[in-house]
Every structure is written in C-alpha cells, then in structure tokens.
C-alpha cells in the first residue's frame, strides 16, 4: 500500500521550507520596525536642541536690554525719553497750596519726544519705578501739582497730554514712596510707549 503524499519526505521538506521562510520574513519585519523606531527617536533628539537654543537666544536678548543713565536719551519705539534729574521732597506744588507726601516724594524731571508719525497721548502712568521684583506706580495728583506754577497754571502735567509728531514736552513725574525706598540706590525708571506698555526701556535713577 502506498503512503499518502503528505507523509512523503519531499512533501515534509517543502512544508518545512515554507514555514522557515515565513518565520524569516516575520523576523525581518520586526528588525525593520525597530530600525524605523530608532530612526524616529534619533530625529526627535536632533530636533530638541533647536527649541532649547531658541529659548536661550530669547533669554539672552532680554538680558542685553540697554539700560541708560541720567541725561542720556533712551529710544523706545517711536519715543525718546530722557531723565534730566532726580530729587526728593516732602511736598510739591505751589507754596500756597502744596501737595504733601504720605512717605517721601521722588520727583523725576523728564523729557519726552514723539518721533512717530501720529500724535501720542502721554500720561504719568507711562512711568514706573522698579526695585527688584517690586513695581511702584506714579502719583498722578502729585505729578500735576509738581508741574503747577505759583500762579496756578499747569504747562506740562503728563496727564493725558497729547504730543504731536516731532514735538517734545518736559515736566515732572512724582512717586510717593516709603522713605527707605525713596533713598534706595537701586531704583530704576521703567518707561513705555503706550498705556499698555507695548515697548519698554529702563533708566538708572542714580549715578552710582
């Protein structure tokens, strides 16, 4: 009696070859997948430093922000700010009706010039004092009083005053601070181009 064909040696050999071939393809596919995964990881790692370098560059740009001193014009956007002088006072305004400080007044003599193409409405809020992480706002009422003459007239108040292109105004901006803060040597003046502070710059209050 003849053996069925599926029990013959040559049939078994063919089946074995087919099975081994299939296993080889599966193994090759896994290697390809691993290689692709490895390639993706390498590409991702190569891209990562770009973001890091970008953040570093932005940080360095901020650190390089120019800080000027007294009597040195500072250009911020279309505006030019100059701090002409700094003084301390217990009161400001006309002698007949002065405005008195709760602490100590820091009185800044400043000049603002509009180099833009449109009129700008400037206000005392464009000026802030900085000391470390702390920010001090200007005193609008005291600033108006400081710009008031003995006759009661106010020429430049820095209170919502409109300045046309190529024009400049000079006046006083006043801050009411605690005495120890007013006398600190590390105070800096922050100036800005608009009410919302679109662009800013820094000026040192002291020569030392």
mmCIF file with all atom_site columns, C-alpha atoms in Angstrom:
data_model
loop_
_atom_site.group_PDB
_atom_site.id
_atom_site.type_symbol
_atom_site.label_atom_id
_atom_site.label_alt_id
_atom_site.label_comp_id
_atom_site.label_asym_id
_atom_site.label_entity_id
_atom_site.label_seq_id
_atom_site.pdbx_PDB_ins_code
_atom_site.Cartn_x
_atom_site.Cartn_y
_atom_site.Cartn_z
_atom_site.occupancy
_atom_site.B_iso_or_equiv
_atom_site.pdbx_formal_charge
_atom_site.auth_seq_id
_atom_site.auth_comp_id
_atom_site.auth_asym_id
_atom_site.auth_atom_id
_atom_site.pdbx_PDB_model_num
ATOM 1   C CA . UNK A 1 1   ? 0.000  0.000   0.000  1.00 0.00 ? 1   UNK A CA 1
ATOM 2   C CA . UNK A 1 2   ? 1.413  3.434   -0.993 1.00 0.00 ? 2   UNK A CA 1
ATOM 3   C CA . UNK A 1 3   ? 1.946  6.177   1.619  1.00 0.00 ? 3   UNK A CA 1
ATOM 4   C CA . UNK A 1 4   ? -0.266 9.278   1.311  1.00 0.00 ? 4   UNK A CA 1
ATOM 5   C CA . UNK A 1 5   ? 1.644  12.116  -0.403 1.00 0.00 ? 5   UNK A CA 1
ATOM 6   C CA . UNK A 1 6   ? 1.544  14.294  2.757  1.00 0.00 ? 6   UNK A CA 1
ATOM 7   C CA . UNK A 1 7   ? 3.627  11.642  4.577  1.00 0.00 ? 7   UNK A CA 1
ATOM 8   C CA . UNK A 1 8   ? 6.345  11.520  1.977  1.00 0.00 ? 8   UNK A CA 1
ATOM 9   C CA . UNK A 1 9   ? 9.735  13.072  2.763  1.00 0.00 ? 9   UNK A CA 1
ATOM 10  C CA . UNK A 1 10  ? 9.698  15.535  -0.066 1.00 0.00 ? 10  UNK A CA 1
ATOM 11  C CA . UNK A 1 11  ? 6.326  16.999  0.983  1.00 0.00 ? 11  UNK A CA 1
ATOM 12  C CA . UNK A 1 12  ? 7.506  17.410  4.564  1.00 0.00 ? 12  UNK A CA 1
ATOM 13  C CA . UNK A 1 13  ? 10.679 19.147  3.272  1.00 0.00 ? 13  UNK A CA 1
ATOM 14  C CA . UNK A 1 14  ? 8.615  21.638  1.205  1.00 0.00 ? 14  UNK A CA 1
ATOM 15  C CA . UNK A 1 15  ? 6.376  22.459  4.170  1.00 0.00 ? 15  UNK A CA 1
ATOM 16  C CA . UNK A 1 16  ? 9.425  22.973  6.390  1.00 0.00 ? 16  UNK A CA 1
ATOM 17  C CA . UNK A 1 17  ? 10.988 25.364  3.853  1.00 0.00 ? 17  UNK A CA 1
ATOM 18  C CA . UNK A 1 18  ? 7.734  27.362  3.612  1.00 0.00 ? 18  UNK A CA 1
ATOM 19  C CA . UNK A 1 19  ? 7.422  27.635  7.408  1.00 0.00 ? 19  UNK A CA 1
ATOM 20  C CA . UNK A 1 20  ? 11.055 28.687  7.852  1.00 0.00 ? 20  UNK A CA 1
ATOM 21  C CA . UNK A 1 21  ? 10.652 31.318  5.112  1.00 0.00 ? 21  UNK A CA 1
ATOM 22  C CA . UNK A 1 22  ? 7.569  32.772  6.804  1.00 0.00 ? 22  UNK A CA 1
ATOM 23  C CA . UNK A 1 23  ? 9.360  32.949  10.148 1.00 0.00 ? 23  UNK A CA 1
ATOM 24  C CA . UNK A 1 24  ? 12.296 34.699  8.489  1.00 0.00 ? 24  UNK A CA 1
ATOM 25  C CA . UNK A 1 25  ? 10.040 37.347  6.966  1.00 0.00 ? 25  UNK A CA 1
ATOM 26  C CA . UNK A 1 26  ? 8.414  37.983  10.328 1.00 0.00 ? 26  UNK A CA 1
ATOM 27  C CA . UNK A 1 27  ? 11.795 38.414  11.972 1.00 0.00 ? 27  UNK A CA 1
ATOM 28  C CA . UNK A 1 28  ? 12.933 40.762  9.213  1.00 0.00 ? 28  UNK A CA 1
ATOM 29  C CA . UNK A 1 29  ? 9.788  42.853  9.615  1.00 0.00 ? 29  UNK A CA 1
ATOM 30  C CA . UNK A 1 30  ? 10.433 43.253  13.334 1.00 0.00 ? 30  UNK A CA 1
ATOM 31  C CA . UNK A 1 31  ? 14.004 44.391  12.625 1.00 0.00 ? 31  UNK A CA 1
ATOM 32  C CA . UNK A 1 32  ? 12.728 46.955  10.125 1.00 0.00 ? 32  UNK A CA 1
ATOM 33  C CA . UNK A 1 33  ? 10.202 48.249  12.654 1.00 0.00 ? 33  UNK A CA 1
ATOM 34  C CA . UNK A 1 34  ? 12.915 48.547  15.302 1.00 0.00 ? 34  UNK A CA 1
ATOM 35  C CA . UNK A 1 35  ? 15.183 50.384  12.890 1.00 0.00 ? 35  UNK A CA 1
ATOM 36  C CA . UNK A 1 36  ? 12.385 52.828  11.990 1.00 0.00 ? 36  UNK A CA 1
ATOM 37  C CA . UNK A 1 37  ? 11.596 53.416  15.667 1.00 0.00 ? 37  UNK A CA 1
ATOM 38  C CA . UNK A 1 38  ? 15.273 54.019  16.368 1.00 0.00 ? 38  UNK A CA 1
ATOM 39  C CA . UNK A 1 39  ? 15.494 56.435  13.418 1.00 0.00 ? 39  UNK A CA 1
ATOM 40  C CA . UNK A 1 40  ? 12.437 58.389  14.661 1.00 0.00 ? 40  UNK A CA 1
ATOM 41  C CA . UNK A 1 41  ? 13.975 58.701  18.120 1.00 0.00 ? 41  UNK A CA 1
ATOM 42  C CA . UNK A 1 42  ? 17.262 59.973  16.672 1.00 0.00 ? 42  UNK A CA 1
ATOM 43  C CA . UNK A 1 43  ? 15.445 62.562  14.542 1.00 0.00 ? 43  UNK A CA 1
ATOM 44  C CA . UNK A 1 44  ? 13.376 63.721  17.544 1.00 0.00 ? 44  UNK A CA 1
ATOM 45  C CA . UNK A 1 45  ? 16.533 64.044  19.649 1.00 0.00 ? 45  UNK A CA 1
ATOM 46  C CA . UNK A 1 46  ? 18.210 66.042  16.896 1.00 0.00 ? 46  UNK A CA 1
ATOM 47  C CA . UNK A 1 47  ? 15.301 68.492  16.763 1.00 0.00 ? 47  UNK A CA 1
ATOM 48  C CA . UNK A 1 48  ? 15.101 69.043  20.521 1.00 0.00 ? 48  UNK A CA 1
ATOM 49  C CA . UNK A 1 49  ? 18.176 71.305  20.839 1.00 0.00 ? 49  UNK A CA 1
ATOM 50  C CA . UNK A 1 50  ? 16.649 73.782  18.348 1.00 0.00 ? 50  UNK A CA 1
ATOM 51  C CA . UNK A 1 51  ? 13.871 74.650  20.826 1.00 0.00 ? 51  UNK A CA 1
ATOM 52  C CA . UNK A 1 52  ? 16.394 74.859  23.632 1.00 0.00 ? 52  UNK A CA 1
ATOM 53  C CA . UNK A 1 53  ? 18.668 77.161  21.667 1.00 0.00 ? 53  UNK A CA 1
ATOM 54  C CA . UNK A 1 54  ? 15.688 79.333  20.701 1.00 0.00 ? 54  UNK A CA 1
ATOM 55  C CA . UNK A 1 55  ? 14.704 79.825  24.345 1.00 0.00 ? 55  UNK A CA 1
ATOM 56  C CA . UNK A 1 56  ? 18.306 80.582  25.218 1.00 0.00 ? 56  UNK A CA 1
ATOM 57  C CA . UNK A 1 57  ? 18.542 83.228  22.492 1.00 0.00 ? 57  UNK A CA 1
ATOM 58  C CA . UNK A 1 58  ? 15.357 84.929  23.708 1.00 0.00 ? 58  UNK A CA 1
ATOM 59  C CA . UNK A 1 59  ? 16.701 84.987  27.250 1.00 0.00 ? 59  UNK A CA 1
ATOM 60  C CA . UNK A 1 60  ? 19.998 86.475  26.094 1.00 0.00 ? 60  UNK A CA 1
ATOM 61  C CA . UNK A 1 61  ? 18.161 89.172  24.119 1.00 0.00 ? 61  UNK A CA 1
ATOM 62  C CA . UNK A 1 62  ? 16.285 90.230  27.244 1.00 0.00 ? 62  UNK A CA 1
ATOM 63  C CA . UNK A 1 63  ? 19.488 90.278  29.273 1.00 0.00 ? 63  UNK A CA 1
ATOM 64  C CA . UNK A 1 64  ? 21.104 92.525  26.661 1.00 0.00 ? 64  UNK A CA 1
ATOM 65  C CA . UNK A 1 65  ? 18.379 95.186  27.052 1.00 0.00 ? 65  UNK A CA 1
ATOM 66  C CA . UNK A 1 66  ? 20.074 98.555  27.230 1.00 0.00 ? 66  UNK A CA 1
ATOM 67  C CA . UNK A 1 67  ? 19.885 100.496 30.481 1.00 0.00 ? 67  UNK A CA 1
ATOM 68  C CA . UNK A 1 68  ? 20.965 104.140 30.324 1.00 0.00 ? 68  UNK A CA 1
ATOM 69  C CA . UNK A 1 69  ? 21.648 106.738 33.000 1.00 0.00 ? 69  UNK A CA 1
ATOM 70  C CA . UNK A 1 70  ? 20.673 110.334 33.765 1.00 0.00 ? 70  UNK A CA 1
ATOM 71  C CA . UNK A 1 71  ? 20.918 112.834 30.875 1.00 0.00 ? 71  UNK A CA 1
ATOM 72  C CA . UNK A 1 72  ? 21.177 110.019 28.322 1.00 0.00 ? 72  UNK A CA 1
ATOM 73  C CA . UNK A 1 73  ? 18.327 109.834 25.769 1.00 0.00 ? 73  UNK A CA 1
ATOM 74  C CA . UNK A 1 74  ? 16.685 106.419 25.569 1.00 0.00 ? 74  UNK A CA 1
ATOM 75  C CA . UNK A 1 75  ? 14.868 105.499 22.360 1.00 0.00 ? 75  UNK A CA 1
ATOM 76  C CA . UNK A 1 76  ? 11.908 103.178 22.877 1.00 0.00 ? 76  UNK A CA 1
ATOM 77  C CA . UNK A 1 77  ? 9.910  102.529 19.737 1.00 0.00 ? 77  UNK A CA 1
ATOM 78  C CA . UNK A 1 78  ? 8.950  105.923 18.296 1.00 0.00 ? 78  UNK A CA 1
ATOM 79  C CA . UNK A 1 79  ? 9.561  107.723 21.594 1.00 0.00 ? 79  UNK A CA 1
ATOM 80  C CA . UNK A 1 80  ? 12.679 109.195 23.183 1.00 0.00 ? 80  UNK A CA 1
ATOM 81  C CA . UNK A 1 81  ? 12.841 109.507 26.980 1.00 0.00 ? 81  UNK A CA 1
ATOM 82  C CA . UNK A 1 82  ? 15.460 111.477 28.895 1.00 0.00 ? 82  UNK A CA 1
ATOM 83  C CA . UNK A 1 83  ? 15.764 111.572 32.681 1.00 0.00 ? 83  UNK A CA 1
ATOM 84  C CA . UNK A 1 84  ? 17.162 115.045 33.404 1.00 0.00 ? 84  UNK A CA 1
ATOM 85  C CA . UNK A 1 85  ? 17.340 114.839 37.186 1.00 0.00 ? 85  UNK A CA 1
ATOM 86  C CA . UNK A 1 86  ? 16.054 113.278 40.416 1.00 0.00 ? 86  UNK A CA 1
ATOM 87  C CA . UNK A 1 87  ? 15.159 114.923 43.718 1.00 0.00 ? 87  UNK A CA 1
ATOM 88  C CA . UNK A 1 88  ? 13.428 114.055 46.995 1.00 0.00 ? 88  UNK A CA 1
ATOM 89  C CA . UNK A 1 89  ? 10.725 116.187 48.599 1.00 0.00 ? 89  UNK A CA 1
ATOM 90  C CA . UNK A 1 90  ? 8.152  116.158 51.372 1.00 0.00 ? 90  UNK A CA 1
ATOM 91  C CA . UNK A 1 91  ? 5.742  118.230 49.299 1.00 0.00 ? 91  UNK A CA 1
ATOM 92  C CA . UNK A 1 92  ? 5.294  119.515 45.751 1.00 0.00 ? 92  UNK A CA 1
ATOM 93  C CA . UNK A 1 93  ? 3.299  122.249 44.061 1.00 0.00 ? 93  UNK A CA 1
ATOM 94  C CA . UNK A 1 94  ? 2.631  125.944 44.753 1.00 0.00 ? 94  UNK A CA 1
ATOM 95  C CA . UNK A 1 95  ? 3.712  127.156 48.175 1.00 0.00 ? 95  UNK A CA 1
ATOM 96  C CA . UNK A 1 96  ? 0.196  128.409 48.940 1.00 0.00 ? 96  UNK A CA 1
ATOM 97  C CA . UNK A 1 97  ? -1.436 125.041 48.315 1.00 0.00 ? 97  UNK A CA 1
ATOM 98  C CA . UNK A 1 98  ? 1.157  122.249 48.212 1.00 0.00 ? 98  UNK A CA 1
ATOM 99  C CA . UNK A 1 99  ? 0.519  118.512 47.937 1.00 0.00 ? 99  UNK A CA 1
ATOM 100 C CA . UNK A 1 100 ? 2.148  116.626 50.803 1.00 0.00 ? 100 UNK A CA 1
ATOM 101 C CA . UNK A 1 101 ? 3.641  113.139 50.604 1.00 0.00 ? 101 UNK A CA 1
ATOM 102 C CA . UNK A 1 102 ? 2.420  110.232 52.702 1.00 0.00 ? 102 UNK A CA 1
ATOM 103 C CA . UNK A 1 103 ? 6.002  108.993 52.738 1.00 0.00 ? 103 UNK A CA 1
ATOM 104 C CA . UNK A 1 104 ? 8.663  110.661 50.632 1.00 0.00 ? 104 UNK A CA 1
ATOM 105 C CA . UNK A 1 105 ? 8.298  112.072 47.132 1.00 0.00 ? 105 UNK A CA 1
ATOM 106 C CA . UNK A 1 106 ? 10.720 111.021 44.413 1.00 0.00 ? 106 UNK A CA 1
ATOM 107 C CA . UNK A 1 107 ? 10.480 113.791 41.810 1.00 0.00 ? 107 UNK A CA 1
ATOM 108 C CA . UNK A 1 108 ? 11.735 112.985 38.317 1.00 0.00 ? 108 UNK A CA 1
ATOM 109 C CA . UNK A 1 109 ? 12.454 115.709 35.779 1.00 0.00 ? 109 UNK A CA 1
ATOM 110 C CA . UNK A 1 110 ? 11.853 114.020 32.419 1.00 0.00 ? 110 UNK A CA 1
ATOM 111 C CA . UNK A 1 111 ? 11.673 114.897 28.735 1.00 0.00 ? 111 UNK A CA 1
ATOM 112 C CA . UNK A 1 112 ? 9.522  113.004 26.252 1.00 0.00 ? 112 UNK A CA 1
ATOM 113 C CA . UNK A 1 113 ? 9.822  113.353 22.479 1.00 0.00 ? 113 UNK A CA 1
ATOM 114 C CA . UNK A 1 114 ? 7.448  111.866 19.900 1.00 0.00 ? 114 UNK A CA 1
ATOM 115 C CA . UNK A 1 115 ? 9.410  110.644 16.863 1.00 0.00 ? 115 UNK A CA 1
ATOM 116 C CA . UNK A 1 116 ? 6.416  108.832 15.377 1.00 0.00 ? 116 UNK A CA 1
ATOM 117 C CA . UNK A 1 117 ? 4.039  109.802 12.591 1.00 0.00 ? 117 UNK A CA 1
ATOM 118 C CA . UNK A 1 118 ? 0.960  110.274 14.771 1.00 0.00 ? 118 UNK A CA 1
ATOM 119 C CA . UNK A 1 119 ? 0.066  112.207 17.907 1.00 0.00 ? 119 UNK A CA 1
ATOM 120 C CA . UNK A 1 120 ? 0.530  110.300 21.163 1.00 0.00 ? 120 UNK A CA 1
ATOM 121 C CA . UNK A 1 121 ? -1.403 110.836 24.372 1.00 0.00 ? 121 UNK A CA 1
ATOM 122 C CA . UNK A 1 122 ? 1.142  110.517 27.174 1.00 0.00 ? 122 UNK A CA 1
ATOM 123 C CA . UNK A 1 123 ? 0.334  110.058 30.832 1.00 0.00 ? 123 UNK A CA 1
ATOM 124 C CA . UNK A 1 124 ? 2.190  109.724 34.129 1.00 0.00 ? 124 UNK A CA 1
ATOM 125 C CA . UNK A 1 125 ? 1.256  106.035 34.028 1.00 0.00 ? 125 UNK A CA 1
ATOM 126 C CA . UNK A 1 126 ? 3.896  105.632 31.265 1.00 0.00 ? 126 UNK A CA 1
ATOM 127 C CA . UNK A 1 127 ? 6.479  105.863 34.079 1.00 0.00 ? 127 UNK A CA 1
ATOM 128 C CA . UNK A 1 128 ? 7.088  103.232 36.768 1.00 0.00 ? 128 UNK A CA 1
ATOM 129 C CA . UNK A 1 129 ? 9.840  102.689 39.300 1.00 0.00 ? 129 UNK A CA 1
ATOM 130 C CA . UNK A 1 130 ? 11.325 99.214  39.653 1.00 0.00 ? 130 UNK A CA 1
ATOM 131 C CA . UNK A 1 131 ? 13.312 97.737  42.503 1.00 0.00 ? 131 UNK A CA 1
ATOM 132 C CA . UNK A 1 132 ? 13.970 94.036  42.237 1.00 0.00 ? 132 UNK A CA 1
ATOM 133 C CA . UNK A 1 133 ? 10.620 92.318  41.732 1.00 0.00 ? 133 UNK A CA 1
ATOM 134 C CA . UNK A 1 134 ? 8.655  95.319  43.039 1.00 0.00 ? 134 UNK A CA 1
ATOM 135 C CA . UNK A 1 135 ? 6.932  97.927  40.864 1.00 0.00 ? 135 UNK A CA 1
ATOM 136 C CA . UNK A 1 136 ? 5.916  101.402 42.053 1.00 0.00 ? 136 UNK A CA 1
ATOM 137 C CA . UNK A 1 137 ? 3.260  103.467 40.251 1.00 0.00 ? 137 UNK A CA 1
ATOM 138 C CA . UNK A 1 138 ? 3.457  107.223 39.800 1.00 0.00 ? 138 UNK A CA 1
ATOM 139 C CA . UNK A 1 139 ? 1.195  109.601 41.745 1.00 0.00 ? 139 UNK A CA 1
ATOM 140 C CA . UNK A 1 140 ? -0.975 111.417 39.165 1.00 0.00 ? 140 UNK A CA 1
ATOM 141 C CA . UNK A 1 141 ? -2.249 114.095 41.555 1.00 0.00 ? 141 UNK A CA 1
ATOM 142 C CA . UNK A 1 142 ? 1.220  114.870 42.901 1.00 0.00 ? 142 UNK A CA 1
ATOM 143 C CA . UNK A 1 143 ? 2.612  114.930 39.356 1.00 0.00 ? 143 UNK A CA 1
ATOM 144 C CA . UNK A 1 144 ? 0.036  117.531 38.319 1.00 0.00 ? 144 UNK A CA 1
ATOM 145 C CA . UNK A 1 145 ? 0.778  119.605 41.405 1.00 0.00 ? 145 UNK A CA 1
ATOM 146 C CA . UNK A 1 146 ? 4.547  119.397 40.790 1.00 0.00 ? 146 UNK A CA 1
ATOM 147 C CA . UNK A 1 147 ? 4.016  120.860 37.309 1.00 0.00 ? 147 UNK A CA 1
ATOM 148 C CA . UNK A 1 148 ? 1.905  123.715 38.630 1.00 0.00 ? 148 UNK A CA 1
ATOM 149 C CA . UNK A 1 149 ? 3.486  127.151 38.918 1.00 0.00 ? 149 UNK A CA 1
ATOM 150 C CA . UNK A 1 150 ? 2.972  129.669 41.714 1.00 0.00 ? 150 UNK A CA 1
ATOM 151 C CA . UNK A 1 151 ? 0.298  131.314 39.579 1.00 0.00 ? 151 UNK A CA 1
ATOM 152 C CA . UNK A 1 152 ? -1.627 128.036 39.462 1.00 0.00 ? 152 UNK A CA 1
ATOM 153 C CA . UNK A 1 153 ? -1.060 127.384 35.763 1.00 0.00 ? 153 UNK A CA 1
ATOM 154 C CA . UNK A 1 154 ? -0.033 123.909 34.594 1.00 0.00 ? 154 UNK A CA 1
ATOM 155 C CA . UNK A 1 155 ? 2.066  123.767 31.443 1.00 0.00 ? 155 UNK A CA 1
ATOM 156 C CA . UNK A 1 156 ? 3.054  120.109 31.154 1.00 0.00 ? 156 UNK A CA 1
ATOM 157 C CA . UNK A 1 157 ? 1.211  117.803 33.509 1.00 0.00 ? 157 UNK A CA 1
ATOM 158 C CA . UNK A 1 158 ? 1.898  114.389 31.976 1.00 0.00 ? 158 UNK A CA 1
ATOM 159 C CA . UNK A 1 159 ? -1.827 113.797 32.499 1.00 0.00 ? 159 UNK A CA 1
ATOM 160 C CA . UNK A 1 160 ? -3.355 112.506 29.247 1.00 0.00 ? 160 UNK A CA 1
ATOM 161 C CA . UNK A 1 161 ? -1.431 115.161 27.351 1.00 0.00 ? 161 UNK A CA 1
ATOM 162 C CA . UNK A 1 162 ? -1.369 114.914 23.564 1.00 0.00 ? 162 UNK A CA 1
ATOM 163 C CA . UNK A 1 163 ? 2.029  115.257 21.916 1.00 0.00 ? 163 UNK A CA 1
ATOM 164 C CA . UNK A 1 164 ? 2.205  115.728 18.146 1.00 0.00 ? 164 UNK A CA 1
ATOM 165 C CA . UNK A 1 165 ? 4.941  114.178 15.950 1.00 0.00 ? 165 UNK A CA 1
ATOM 166 C CA . UNK A 1 166 ? 8.383  115.817 16.296 1.00 0.00 ? 166 UNK A CA 1
ATOM 167 C CA . UNK A 1 167 ? 7.268  117.634 19.468 1.00 0.00 ? 167 UNK A CA 1
ATOM 168 C CA . UNK A 1 168 ? 8.660  117.157 22.958 1.00 0.00 ? 168 UNK A CA 1
ATOM 169 C CA . UNK A 1 169 ? 7.497  118.064 26.434 1.00 0.00 ? 169 UNK A CA 1
ATOM 170 C CA . UNK A 1 170 ? 9.413  118.446 29.666 1.00 0.00 ? 170 UNK A CA 1
ATOM 171 C CA . UNK A 1 171 ? 7.958  118.129 33.111 1.00 0.00 ? 171 UNK A CA 1
ATOM 172 C CA . UNK A 1 172 ? 7.902  116.277 36.411 1.00 0.00 ? 172 UNK A CA 1
ATOM 173 C CA . UNK A 1 173 ? 6.655  112.816 37.340 1.00 0.00 ? 173 UNK A CA 1
ATOM 174 C CA . UNK A 1 174 ? 6.236  112.142 41.059 1.00 0.00 ? 174 UNK A CA 1
ATOM 175 C CA . UNK A 1 175 ? 6.227  108.927 43.104 1.00 0.00 ? 175 UNK A CA 1
ATOM 176 C CA . UNK A 1 176 ? 5.088  108.698 46.731 1.00 0.00 ? 176 UNK A CA 1
ATOM 177 C CA . UNK A 1 177 ? 7.290  106.038 48.373 1.00 0.00 ? 177 UNK A CA 1
ATOM 178 C CA . UNK A 1 178 ? 8.343  104.834 51.786 1.00 0.00 ? 178 UNK A CA 1
ATOM 179 C CA . UNK A 1 179 ? 11.381 106.938 52.869 1.00 0.00 ? 179 UNK A CA 1
ATOM 180 C CA . UNK A 1 180 ? 13.782 103.965 52.832 1.00 0.00 ? 180 UNK A CA 1
ATOM 181 C CA . UNK A 1 181 ? 12.660 103.068 49.313 1.00 0.00 ? 181 UNK A CA 1
ATOM 182 C CA . UNK A 1 182 ? 12.876 106.641 48.070 1.00 0.00 ? 182 UNK A CA 1
ATOM 183 C CA . UNK A 1 183 ? 16.502 106.817 49.224 1.00 0.00 ? 183 UNK A CA 1
ATOM 184 C CA . UNK A 1 184 ? 17.493 103.420 47.797 1.00 0.00 ? 184 UNK A CA 1
ATOM 185 C CA . UNK A 1 185 ? 20.331 103.399 45.276 1.00 0.00 ? 185 UNK A CA 1
ATOM 186 C CA . UNK A 1 186 ? 18.998 100.543 43.139 1.00 0.00 ? 186 UNK A CA 1
ATOM 187 C CA . UNK A 1 187 ? 15.787 102.163 41.879 1.00 0.00 ? 187 UNK A CA 1
ATOM 188 C CA . UNK A 1 188 ? 15.290 102.167 38.107 1.00 0.00 ? 188 UNK A CA 1
ATOM 189 C CA . UNK A 1 189 ? 12.797 104.035 35.957 1.00 0.00 ? 189 UNK A CA 1
ATOM 190 C CA . UNK A 1 190 ? 10.783 101.963 33.503 1.00 0.00 ? 190 UNK A CA 1
ATOM 191 C CA . UNK A 1 191 ? 9.331  103.904 30.578 1.00 0.00 ? 191 UNK A CA 1
ATOM 192 C CA . UNK A 1 192 ? 6.877  102.634 27.991 1.00 0.00 ? 192 UNK A CA 1
ATOM 193 C CA . UNK A 1 193 ? 5.409  103.630 24.634 1.00 0.00 ? 193 UNK A CA 1
ATOM 194 C CA . UNK A 1 194 ? 1.723  103.249 25.482 1.00 0.00 ? 194 UNK A CA 1
ATOM 195 C CA . UNK A 1 195 ? -0.806 102.782 28.249 1.00 0.00 ? 195 UNK A CA 1
ATOM 196 C CA . UNK A 1 196 ? -0.450 99.001  27.958 1.00 0.00 ? 196 UNK A CA 1
ATOM 197 C CA . UNK A 1 197 ? 3.339  99.096  27.800 1.00 0.00 ? 197 UNK A CA 1
ATOM 198 C CA . UNK A 1 198 ? 3.821  97.743  24.270 1.00 0.00 ? 198 UNK A CA 1
ATOM 199 C CA . UNK A 1 199 ? 7.562  98.541  24.376 1.00 0.00 ? 199 UNK A CA 1
ATOM 200 C CA . UNK A 1 200 ? 9.591  99.376  27.464 1.00 0.00 ? 200 UNK A CA 1
ATOM 201 C CA . UNK A 1 201 ? 13.029 100.652 28.450 1.00 0.00 ? 201 UNK A CA 1
ATOM 202 C CA . UNK A 1 202 ? 14.983 101.220 31.668 1.00 0.00 ? 202 UNK A CA 1
ATOM 203 C CA . UNK A 1 203 ? 16.838 104.225 33.077 1.00 0.00 ? 203 UNK A CA 1
ATOM 204 C CA . UNK A 1 204 ? 19.005 104.221 36.229 1.00 0.00 ? 204 UNK A CA 1
ATOM 205 C CA . UNK A 1 205 ? 17.959 106.815 38.807 1.00 0.00 ? 205 UNK A CA 1
ATOM 206 C CA . UNK A 1 206 ? 21.372 107.243 40.370 1.00 0.00 ? 206 UNK A CA 1
ATOM 207 C CA . UNK A 1 207 ? 24.840 107.904 39.029 1.00 0.00 ? 207 UNK A CA 1
ATOM 208 C CA . UNK A 1 208 ? 26.236 105.329 41.488 1.00 0.00 ? 208 UNK A CA 1
#
